[in-house]
GROMACS .gro file of C-alpha atoms in nm:
model
  104
    1MET     CA    1  -5.515   1.407  -3.239
    2VAL     CA    2  -5.806   1.597  -3.090
    3CYS     CA    3  -5.977   1.275  -2.992
    4ASP     CA    4  -5.682   1.200  -2.753
    5VAL     CA    5  -5.786   1.489  -2.528
    6VAL     CA    6  -6.075   1.388  -2.294
    7LEU     CA    7  -6.212   1.705  -2.122
    8SER     CA    8  -6.487   1.523  -1.924
    9ASN     CA    9  -6.424   1.461  -1.556
   10PRO     CA   10  -6.150   1.339  -1.505
   11ALA     CA   11  -5.974   1.530  -1.777
   12VAL     CA   12  -5.700   1.315  -1.935
   13LEU     CA   13  -5.475   1.297  -2.232
   14ILE     CA   14  -5.456   0.960  -2.401
   15LEU     CA   15  -5.097   0.870  -2.503
   16THR     CA   16  -4.995   0.574  -2.722
   17GLY     CA   17  -4.641   0.474  -2.663
   18LYS     CA   18  -4.395   0.201  -2.751
   19GLY     CA   19  -4.569  -0.125  -2.849
   20ASN     CA   20  -4.901   0.054  -2.880
   21LYS     CA   21  -4.917   0.076  -2.501
   22VAL     CA   22  -5.201   0.323  -2.412
   23ARG     CA   23  -5.166   0.547  -2.101
   24ARG     CA   24  -5.423   0.792  -1.966
   25VAL     CA   25  -5.236   1.091  -1.823
   26PRO     CA   26  -5.440   1.318  -1.594
   27LEU     CA   27  -5.446   1.688  -1.685
   28MET     CA   28  -5.376   1.958  -1.423
   29LYS     CA   29  -5.644   2.216  -1.388
   30ASN     CA   30  -5.447   2.493  -1.560
   31THR     CA   31  -5.361   2.266  -1.843
   32PHE     CA   32  -5.723   2.154  -1.879
   33THR     CA   33  -5.833   2.521  -1.899
   34LEU     CA   34  -5.569   2.617  -2.152
   35LEU     CA   35  -5.655   2.316  -2.370
   36GLU     CA   36  -6.020   2.370  -2.342
   37HIS     CA   37  -5.984   2.736  -2.459
   38TYR     CA   38  -5.749   2.633  -2.734
   39ILE     CA   39  -5.993   2.374  -2.862
   40LEU     CA   40  -6.280   2.612  -2.860
   41GLU     CA   41  -6.083   2.904  -3.022
   42ASN     CA   42  -5.981   2.674  -3.300
   43SER     CA   43  -6.326   2.514  -3.345
   44LEU     CA   44  -6.177   2.164  -3.270
   45ASP     CA   45  -6.477   2.070  -3.054
   46LYS     CA   46  -6.671   1.946  -3.365
   47LEU     CA   47  -6.717   1.567  -3.374
   48TRP     CA   48  -6.599   1.555  -3.734
   49LYS     CA   49  -6.271   1.715  -3.637
   50SER     CA   50  -6.181   1.441  -3.382
   51ASP     CA   51  -5.912   1.300  -3.613
   52TYR     CA   52  -5.753   1.640  -3.678
   53PRO     CA   53  -5.401   1.703  -3.533
   54LEU     CA   54  -5.432   1.892  -3.202
   55PHE     CA   55  -5.143   2.128  -3.291
   56ILE     CA   56  -5.057   2.233  -3.647
   57ASN     CA   57  -4.776   2.426  -3.822
   58LYS     CA   58  -4.806   2.716  -4.072
   59GLN     CA   59  -4.889   2.473  -4.353
   60ARG     CA   60  -5.175   2.334  -4.141
   61ASN     CA   61  -5.013   1.999  -4.108
   62LYS     CA   62  -4.950   1.809  -3.781
   63LEU     CA   63  -4.679   1.980  -3.571
   64THR     CA   64  -4.371   1.755  -3.572
   65LYS     CA   65  -4.105   1.695  -3.314
   66GLU     CA   66  -3.869   1.908  -3.523
   67GLY     CA   67  -4.125   2.186  -3.543
   68VAL     CA   68  -4.160   2.185  -3.159
   69ALA     CA   69  -3.779   2.189  -3.126
   70TYR     CA   70  -3.763   2.488  -3.361
   71ILE     CA   71  -4.028   2.689  -3.163
   72ILE     CA   72  -3.845   2.609  -2.838
   73SER     CA   73  -3.513   2.723  -2.986
   74GLN     CA   74  -3.669   3.055  -3.092
   75TYR     CA   75  -3.795   3.121  -2.747
   76VAL     CA   76  -3.459   3.013  -2.597
   77SER     CA   77  -3.282   3.270  -2.819
   78LEU     CA   78  -3.514   3.546  -2.695
   79ALA     CA   79  -3.484   3.442  -2.329
   80ARG     CA   80  -3.097   3.425  -2.352
   81ARG     CA   81  -3.097   3.796  -2.464
   82ILE     CA   82  -3.247   3.872  -2.115
   83SER     CA   83  -3.064   3.615  -1.901
   84THR     CA   84  -2.757   3.388  -1.953
   85ILE     CA   85  -2.895   3.154  -1.697
   86VAL     CA   86  -3.109   2.997  -1.977
   87PRO     CA   87  -2.905   2.711  -2.133
   88GLU     CA   88  -2.794   2.746  -2.487
   89LYS     CA   89  -2.960   2.422  -2.599
   90VAL     CA   90  -3.306   2.333  -2.468
   91MET     CA   91  -3.459   2.018  -2.621
   92PRO     CA   92  -3.830   1.924  -2.590
   93HIS     CA   93  -3.748   1.608  -2.384
   94MET     CA   94  -3.604   1.829  -2.116
   95PHE     CA   95  -3.948   1.940  -2.035
   96CYS     CA   96  -4.047   1.585  -1.950
   97HIS     CA   97  -3.752   1.550  -1.709
   98SER     CA   98  -3.822   1.888  -1.540
   99LYS     CA   99  -4.191   1.806  -1.492
  100SER     CA  100  -4.123   1.459  -1.340
  101MET     CA  101  -3.850   1.606  -1.110
  102HIS     CA  102  -4.102   1.871  -1.005
  103LEU     CA  103  -4.355   1.599  -0.906
  104LEU     CA  104  -4.104   1.419  -0.686
   0.00000   0.00000   0.00000
């Protein structure tokens, strides 16, 4: 939801996990800038749009996990045409692991 993105200082993303546990995840400067531009370009900065999904599909519905997996698979197919180093299967959760390993 748009309301889960807090762009004031410090910029955070509010995530609700298992058992309705709420976490505030800090946004990196580049991520903040990209999200800020995205929100402004899509006119999501209006107060009455705070309950809108942040990312939507072609039908203007909330982007699902399956939708994200499909988009990733399309980019993986394109990338594999250029380099076989790219794994055949890339799942969304792999990005979580790669980011956490990068932070170590």
